[in-house]
Amino acid sequence: MSVTAQPRVRPTATPLPMRPGQRRARILANTMRWLFVIPAAIFVAVFFGYPIVKNIVMSFQDYGTRTFFTGEAPWVGISNYVQVFSSSLFTTSLINTGLFTVGSIVMQFAIGLGLALFFKRNFPLSGFLRGLLLLPWLIPLIASSAIWKWLLDQGSGALNQGLALFGIPAVPWLVDPNLALVAVIGVNIWLGIPFNTTILYSGLQAVPEELYEAASLDGATGWKAFRHITWPSIRSVVSVVIVLGVVYTLKVVDLILGLTGGGPANSTQTLATNAYHQSFVNFEFGVGAAVSNVLIVVSFVFAMVYLAITRKAVDE
């Protein structure tokens, strides 16, 4: 006859009743927590939530200059979106936005990473040169566009004056539809290099030197060290730089308006400038709101990607 062992059941601890003082302290702590959250929630709702909701509602209304006098904005459903998506200008703006964003981000990142690796060597005057690199960041965008508009002017621009010394004829940088977008992308690259260099340089500073010293003993130097140590170490920083750069580039308006105004022949028209023209040049605020909402959706997707990347970096 065999006897099976019965599992031993451990007695569960009975929670002690909460004293009146502890209960009041917990209620007070929860109340204080909500009191700190409520102002931030009100701020976000008023200054971020309301404009977005108002923009969405406006995109379904016939909102024009007459609305300012009569206060009437008839509901038109999706007709504003139909007008936007059926317009050839929207297709042009969408393509230009893609070219402008991809061209700017790729070159800003490549040059910014090269400069960050260059300044990591800590040579004399490297701090001073890094400070000079931040100058484009300090200049207002509209002032930068005015300066570059003069530099790229076909008749009296400094760039064409320099090319004339080598016998090269004047180049219509901002008035040729085939060159205007390239010129605008070039100026935006110049503006974005300080941001990329600064963030990537900070990421490089966090890579331990001991890894390079240990790798050098195994013969991993130069490109091998970059591939197996530097790049994996700054991968999360690279992701953040690219995603933030895309969000910033998508909403560039003042630079393009200052250089070309979206022309010539809409060759530099992007979604952001298209929304501006619909709202503040054609005074069709409903149509402009519809274009803006398309841009908001695209930016929102990249913002979610940014949050996912930063959350993953924190977990790691």
CSV table of C-alpha atoms in Angstrom, one decimal:
chain,number,residue,atom,x,y,z
A,1,MET,CA,0.0,0.0,0.0
A,2,SER,CA,1.5,3.3,-1.1
A,3,VAL,CA,0.9,6.6,0.5
A,4,THR,CA,0.9,9.7,-1.8
A,5,ALA,CA,2.3,12.9,-0.3
A,6,GLN,CA,-0.2,15.7,-0.2
A,7,PRO,CA,1.1,19.2,-1.3
A,8,ARG,CA,1.6,21.5,1.6
A,9,VAL,CA,-0.6,24.5,1.5
A,10,ARG,CA,1.0,27.6,2.8
A,11,PRO,CA,-1.2,29.9,4.8
A,12,THR,CA,-1.9,33.2,2.9
A,13,ALA,CA,-1.2,36.4,4.7
A,14,THR,CA,-4.3,38.3,5.6
A,15,PRO,CA,-4.0,42.1,4.8
A,16,LEU,CA,-4.1,44.1,7.9
A,17,PRO,CA,-6.9,46.6,8.0
A,18,MET,CA,-5.9,50.1,7.0
A,19,ARG,CA,-5.8,52.6,9.8
A,20,PRO,CA,-7.8,55.8,9.4
A,21,GLY,CA,-4.6,57.9,9.2
A,22,GLN,CA,-3.1,55.7,6.5
A,23,ARG,CA,-6.3,55.9,4.5
A,24,ARG,CA,-6.4,59.7,4.6
A,25,ALA,CA,-2.7,59.8,3.6
A,26,ARG,CA,-3.4,57.6,0.6
A,27,ILE,CA,-6.4,59.7,-0.5
A,28,LEU,CA,-4.3,62.9,0.0
A,29,ALA,CA,-1.5,61.3,-2.1
A,30,ASN,CA,-3.9,60.4,-4.9
A,31,THR,CA,-5.5,63.8,-4.8
A,32,MET,CA,-2.1,65.6,-5.0
A,33,ARG,CA,-1.1,63.3,-8.0
A,34,TRP,CA,-4.3,64.4,-9.9
A,35,LEU,CA,-3.7,68.1,-9.0
A,36,PHE,CA,-0.3,67.9,-10.6
A,37,VAL,CA,-1.7,66.2,-13.7
A,38,ILE,CA,-4.8,68.3,-14.3
A,39,PRO,CA,-2.9,71.6,-15.3
A,40,ALA,CA,-0.8,69.7,-17.8
A,41,ALA,CA,-3.9,68.0,-19.2
A,42,ILE,CA,-5.7,71.3,-19.5
A,43,PHE,CA,-2.7,72.9,-21.2
A,44,VAL,CA,-2.5,70.0,-23.7
A,45,ALA,CA,-6.2,70.1,-24.4
A,46,VAL,CA,-6.4,73.8,-24.9
A,47,PHE,CA,-3.2,74.5,-26.8
A,48,PHE,CA,-2.8,71.2,-28.7
A,49,GLY,CA,-6.1,69.3,-28.7
A,50,TYR,CA,-8.4,72.3,-29.6
A,51,PRO,CA,-6.4,73.5,-32.7
A,52,ILE,CA,-6.3,70.0,-34.1
A,53,VAL,CA,-10.0,69.4,-33.5
A,54,LYS,CA,-10.9,72.8,-34.9
A,55,ASN,CA,-8.7,72.1,-38.0
A,56,ILE,CA,-10.5,68.7,-38.5
A,57,VAL,CA,-13.9,70.4,-38.2
A,58,MET,CA,-12.9,73.2,-40.5
A,59,SER,CA,-11.8,70.7,-43.2
A,60,PHE,CA,-15.5,69.6,-43.5
A,61,GLN,CA,-16.8,73.2,-43.8
A,62,ASP,CA,-17.0,75.9,-46.5
A,63,TYR,CA,-14.8,78.2,-44.4
A,64,GLY,CA,-13.8,81.4,-46.3
A,65,THR,CA,-13.4,85.1,-45.8
A,66,ARG,CA,-17.2,85.4,-45.6
A,67,THR,CA,-17.2,83.3,-42.5
A,68,PHE,CA,-15.4,86.1,-40.6
A,69,PHE,CA,-18.2,88.5,-41.3
A,70,THR,CA,-21.3,86.2,-41.1
A,71,GLY,CA,-20.0,83.6,-38.7
A,72,GLU,CA,-21.5,81.0,-41.0
A,73,ALA,CA,-19.4,78.0,-42.3
A,74,PRO,CA,-21.8,75.6,-44.1
A,75,TRP,CA,-21.1,71.9,-43.7
A,76,VAL,CA,-19.8,70.4,-47.0
A,77,GLY,CA,-18.8,66.9,-45.9
A,78,ILE,CA,-15.8,65.5,-47.7
A,79,SER,CA,-16.0,67.9,-50.7
A,80,ASN,CA,-12.8,69.7,-49.5
A,81,TYR,CA,-10.9,66.4,-49.5
A,82,VAL,CA,-12.3,65.5,-52.9
A,83,GLN,CA,-11.1,68.8,-54.2
A,84,VAL,CA,-7.7,68.3,-52.6
A,85,PHE,CA,-7.1,64.8,-53.8
A,86,SER,CA,-8.4,65.4,-57.4
A,87,SER,CA,-6.1,68.4,-57.8
A,88,SER,CA,-2.9,68.0,-59.8
A,89,LEU,CA,-1.3,70.4,-57.4
A,90,PHE,CA,-1.7,67.9,-54.6
A,91,THR,CA,0.1,65.2,-56.6
A,92,THR,CA,2.9,67.7,-57.3
A,93,SER,CA,3.1,68.7,-53.7
A,94,LEU,CA,3.1,65.1,-52.5
A,95,ILE,CA,6.0,64.2,-54.8
A,96,ASN,CA,7.9,67.4,-53.9
A,97,THR,CA,7.4,66.7,-50.2
A,98,GLY,CA,8.9,63.2,-50.6
A,99,LEU,CA,11.9,64.4,-52.6
A,100,PHE,CA,12.4,67.3,-50.3
A,101,THR,CA,12.3,65.2,-47.2
A,102,VAL,CA,14.3,62.2,-48.4
A,103,GLY,CA,17.0,64.4,-50.1
A,104,SER,CA,17.3,66.6,-47.0
A,105,ILE,CA,17.4,63.8,-44.4
A,106,VAL,CA,19.9,61.6,-46.3
A,107,MET,CA,22.4,64.4,-46.9
A,108,GLN,CA,21.9,66.0,-43.5
A,109,PHE,CA,22.6,62.7,-41.8
A,110,ALA,CA,25.5,61.7,-43.9
A,111,ILE,CA,27.3,65.0,-43.5
A,112,GLY,CA,26.3,65.3,-39.8
A,113,LEU,CA,27.7,61.8,-39.1
A,114,GLY,CA,30.9,62.6,-40.9
A,115,LEU,CA,31.4,65.8,-38.9
A,116,ALA,CA,30.5,64.1,-35.6
A,117,LEU,CA,33.2,61.4,-36.3
A,118,PHE,CA,35.6,64.2,-37.3
A,119,PHE,CA,35.1,66.2,-34.1
A,120,LYS,CA,35.3,63.1,-31.9
A,121,ARG,CA,39.1,63.1,-32.4
A,122,ASN,CA,39.4,66.1,-30.0
A,123,PHE,CA,41.9,68.1,-31.9
A,124,PRO,CA,42.9,71.7,-31.0
A,125,LEU,CA,40.1,74.3,-31.6
A,126,SER,CA,37.5,71.5,-32.1
A,127,GLY,CA,35.2,73.1,-29.5
A,128,PHE,CA,35.4,76.5,-31.2
A,129,LEU,CA,34.7,74.9,-34.6
A,130,ARG,CA,31.8,73.0,-33.2
A,131,GLY,CA,30.4,76.3,-31.8
A,132,LEU,CA,30.7,77.9,-35.3
A,133,LEU,CA,28.8,74.9,-36.7
A,134,LEU,CA,25.8,75.9,-34.6
A,135,LEU,CA,25.5,79.3,-36.3
A,136,PRO,CA,22.9,78.2,-38.9
A,137,TRP,CA,20.8,77.1,-36.0
A,138,LEU,CA,20.9,80.5,-34.4
A,139,ILE,CA,19.8,82.5,-37.4
A,140,PRO,CA,16.0,82.8,-37.9
A,141,LEU,CA,14.8,80.8,-40.8
A,142,ILE,CA,13.3,83.7,-42.7
A,143,ALA,CA,16.7,85.6,-42.3
A,144,SER,CA,18.5,82.4,-43.6
A,145,SER,CA,16.2,82.3,-46.6
A,146,ALA,CA,16.8,86.0,-47.4
A,147,ILE,CA,20.6,85.4,-47.2
A,148,TRP,CA,20.5,82.4,-49.4
A,149,LYS,CA,18.1,84.0,-51.9
A,150,TRP,CA,20.8,86.7,-52.4
A,151,LEU,CA,23.6,84.1,-52.6
A,152,LEU,CA,21.7,82.1,-55.2
A,153,ASP,CA,20.4,85.0,-57.3
A,154,GLN,CA,21.0,84.5,-61.0
A,155,GLY,CA,22.2,88.1,-61.8
A,156,SER,CA,24.0,89.3,-58.7
A,157,GLY,CA,24.3,86.3,-56.5
A,158,ALA,CA,27.7,85.6,-54.8
A,159,LEU,CA,27.6,81.9,-56.0
A,160,ASN,CA,27.3,82.8,-59.6
A,161,GLN,CA,29.8,85.6,-59.2
A,162,GLY,CA,32.3,82.9,-58.0
A,163,LEU,CA,31.4,80.6,-60.8
A,164,ALA,CA,32.0,83.4,-63.3
A,165,LEU,CA,35.7,83.5,-62.2
A,166,PHE,CA,36.1,80.0,-63.7
A,167,GLY,CA,34.2,80.9,-66.9
A,168,ILE,CA,31.0,79.1,-65.9
A,169,PRO,CA,27.8,81.0,-67.0
A,170,ALA,CA,25.2,82.1,-64.5
A,171,VAL,CA,23.0,79.3,-63.2
A,172,PRO,CA,19.3,80.1,-62.6
A,173,TRP,CA,19.2,78.3,-59.2
A,174,LEU,CA,15.8,79.7,-58.0
A,175,VAL,CA,14.0,80.5,-61.3
A,176,ASP,CA,14.6,77.2,-63.3
A,177,PRO,CA,11.8,74.7,-62.4
A,178,ASN,CA,14.4,71.9,-62.9
A,179,LEU,CA,16.9,73.4,-60.4
A,180,ALA,CA,14.7,75.3,-57.8
A,181,LEU,CA,13.9,72.2,-55.7
A,182,VAL,CA,17.5,71.1,-55.7
A,183,ALA,CA,18.6,74.6,-54.5
A,184,VAL,CA,15.9,74.6,-51.8
A,185,ILE,CA,17.0,71.1,-50.6
A,186,GLY,CA,20.6,72.3,-50.5
A,187,VAL,CA,19.7,75.2,-48.2
A,188,ASN,CA,17.7,72.9,-46.0
A,189,ILE,CA,20.6,70.5,-45.7
A,190,TRP,CA,22.8,73.5,-44.6
A,191,LEU,CA,20.2,74.3,-41.9
A,192,GLY,CA,19.9,70.7,-40.7
A,193,ILE,CA,23.6,69.8,-40.4
A,194,PRO,CA,24.1,71.4,-36.9
A,195,PHE,CA,21.2,69.3,-35.4
A,196,ASN,CA,22.5,66.1,-36.8
A,197,THR,CA,26.1,66.7,-35.9
A,198,THR,CA,25.2,67.8,-32.3
A,199,ILE,CA,23.0,64.8,-31.5
A,200,LEU,CA,25.2,62.2,-33.2
A,201,TYR,CA,28.3,63.7,-31.5
A,202,SER,CA,26.6,63.3,-28.1
A,203,GLY,CA,25.8,59.7,-29.0
A,204,LEU,CA,29.4,59.1,-29.9
A,205,GLN,CA,30.6,60.4,-26.6
A,206,ALA,CA,28.6,57.7,-24.8
A,207,VAL,CA,30.6,54.9,-26.6
A,208,PRO,CA,33.2,53.5,-24.1
A,209,GLU,CA,36.8,53.9,-25.3
A,210,GLU,CA,37.6,50.5,-23.8
A,211,LEU,CA,35.6,48.8,-26.5
A,212,TYR,CA,37.9,50.4,-29.2
A,213,GLU,CA,41.0,49.5,-27.2
A,214,ALA,CA,39.8,45.9,-26.9
A,215,ALA,CA,38.8,45.7,-30.5
A,216,SER,CA,42.2,47.1,-31.7
A,217,LEU,CA,43.9,44.2,-30.0
A,218,ASP,CA,42.0,41.9,-32.4
A,219,GLY,CA,42.8,44.1,-35.4
A,220,ALA,CA,39.4,45.8,-35.6
A,221,THR,CA,40.2,49.4,-36.4
A,222,GLY,CA,38.9,51.9,-38.9
A,223,TRP,CA,35.9,50.7,-40.8
A,224,LYS,CA,35.7,47.4,-38.8
A,225,ALA,CA,35.6,49.4,-35.6
A,226,PHE,CA,32.9,51.6,-36.9
A,227,ARG,CA,30.8,48.7,-38.3
A,228,HIS,CA,31.0,46.5,-35.2
A,229,ILE,CA,31.3,49.0,-32.3
A,230,THR,CA,30.3,52.5,-33.3
A,231,TRP,CA,27.2,51.8,-35.4
A,232,PRO,CA,25.6,49.3,-33.0
A,233,SER,CA,26.2,51.6,-30.1
A,234,ILE,CA,24.6,54.7,-31.6
A,235,ARG,CA,21.8,52.9,-33.5
A,236,SER,CA,19.1,54.2,-31.2
A,237,VAL,CA,20.4,57.7,-31.5
A,238,VAL,CA,20.5,57.4,-35.3
A,239,SER,CA,16.8,56.3,-35.3
A,240,VAL,CA,15.8,59.3,-33.1
A,241,VAL,CA,17.8,61.7,-35.3
A,242,ILE,CA,16.2,60.5,-38.5
A,243,VAL,CA,12.6,60.4,-37.2
A,244,LEU,CA,12.9,63.9,-35.7
A,245,GLY,CA,14.5,65.1,-38.8
A,246,VAL,CA,11.6,63.8,-40.9
A,247,VAL,CA,9.0,65.5,-38.7
A,248,TYR,CA,10.9,68.8,-38.8
A,249,THR,CA,11.4,68.7,-42.5
A,250,LEU,CA,7.8,67.8,-43.3
A,251,LYS,CA,6.6,71.1,-41.8
A,252,VAL,CA,9.1,73.4,-43.3
A,253,VAL,CA,7.2,76.4,-44.7
A,254,ASP,CA,9.1,79.7,-44.1
A,255,LEU,CA,12.3,78.6,-45.8
A,256,ILE,CA,10.5,77.6,-49.0
A,257,LEU,CA,8.3,80.7,-49.0
A,258,GLY,CA,11.3,83.0,-48.5
A,259,LEU,CA,13.4,81.4,-51.3
A,260,THR,CA,10.9,80.6,-54.0
A,261,GLY,CA,7.3,81.1,-52.7
A,262,GLY,CA,6.6,77.6,-53.9
A,263,GLY,CA,7.5,78.4,-57.5
A,264,PRO,CA,8.5,78.6,-60.2
A,265,ALA,CA,5.5,76.7,-61.7
A,266,ASN,CA,4.9,75.0,-58.4
A,267,SER,CA,8.2,73.2,-58.7
A,268,THR,CA,9.0,73.7,-55.0
A,269,GLN,CA,5.4,73.4,-53.7
A,270,THR,CA,5.2,71.0,-50.8
A,271,LEU,CA,2.2,69.9,-48.7
A,272,ALA,CA,3.1,72.5,-46.1
A,273,THR,CA,3.3,75.4,-48.6
A,274,ASN,CA,0.2,74.1,-50.4
A,275,ALA,CA,-1.8,74.3,-47.1
A,276,TYR,CA,-0.4,77.9,-46.6
A,277,HIS,CA,-1.4,79.0,-50.1
A,278,GLN,CA,-4.9,77.5,-49.9
A,279,SER,CA,-5.5,79.2,-46.5
A,280,PHE,CA,-3.7,82.5,-46.7
A,281,VAL,CA,-3.4,83.3,-50.4
A,282,ASN,CA,-6.6,81.7,-51.8
A,283,PHE,CA,-8.5,82.2,-48.5
A,284,GLU,CA,-10.0,78.8,-48.8
A,285,PHE,CA,-9.5,77.8,-45.2
A,286,GLY,CA,-11.5,74.6,-45.4
A,287,VAL,CA,-9.4,73.3,-48.3
A,288,GLY,CA,-6.2,74.4,-46.5
A,289,ALA,CA,-7.3,72.6,-43.4
A,290,ALA,CA,-7.8,69.4,-45.4
A,291,VAL,CA,-4.3,69.6,-46.8
A,292,SER,CA,-3.0,70.3,-43.3
A,293,ASN,CA,-4.8,67.2,-42.0
A,294,VAL,CA,-3.0,65.0,-44.5
A,295,LEU,CA,0.3,66.5,-43.3
A,296,ILE,CA,-0.7,65.9,-39.7
A,297,VAL,CA,-1.5,62.2,-40.4
A,298,VAL,CA,1.9,61.7,-42.0
A,299,SER,CA,3.7,63.5,-39.1
A,300,PHE,CA,1.7,61.6,-36.6
A,301,VAL,CA,2.9,58.3,-38.1
A,302,PHE,CA,6.5,59.3,-37.7
A,303,ALA,CA,5.8,60.7,-34.2
A,304,MET,CA,4.5,57.2,-33.2
A,305,VAL,CA,7.6,55.6,-34.7
A,306,TYR,CA,9.7,58.1,-32.6
A,307,LEU,CA,7.9,57.2,-29.4
A,308,ALA,CA,8.2,53.5,-30.1
A,309,ILE,CA,12.0,53.9,-30.7
A,310,THR,CA,12.6,56.0,-27.6
A,311,ARG,CA,10.5,53.5,-25.5
A,312,LYS,CA,12.6,50.6,-26.8
A,313,ALA,CA,15.8,52.5,-26.1
A,314,VAL,CA,14.7,53.1,-22.5
A,315,ASP,CA,13.8,49.4,-22.0
A,316,GLU,CA,17.2,48.3,-23.4
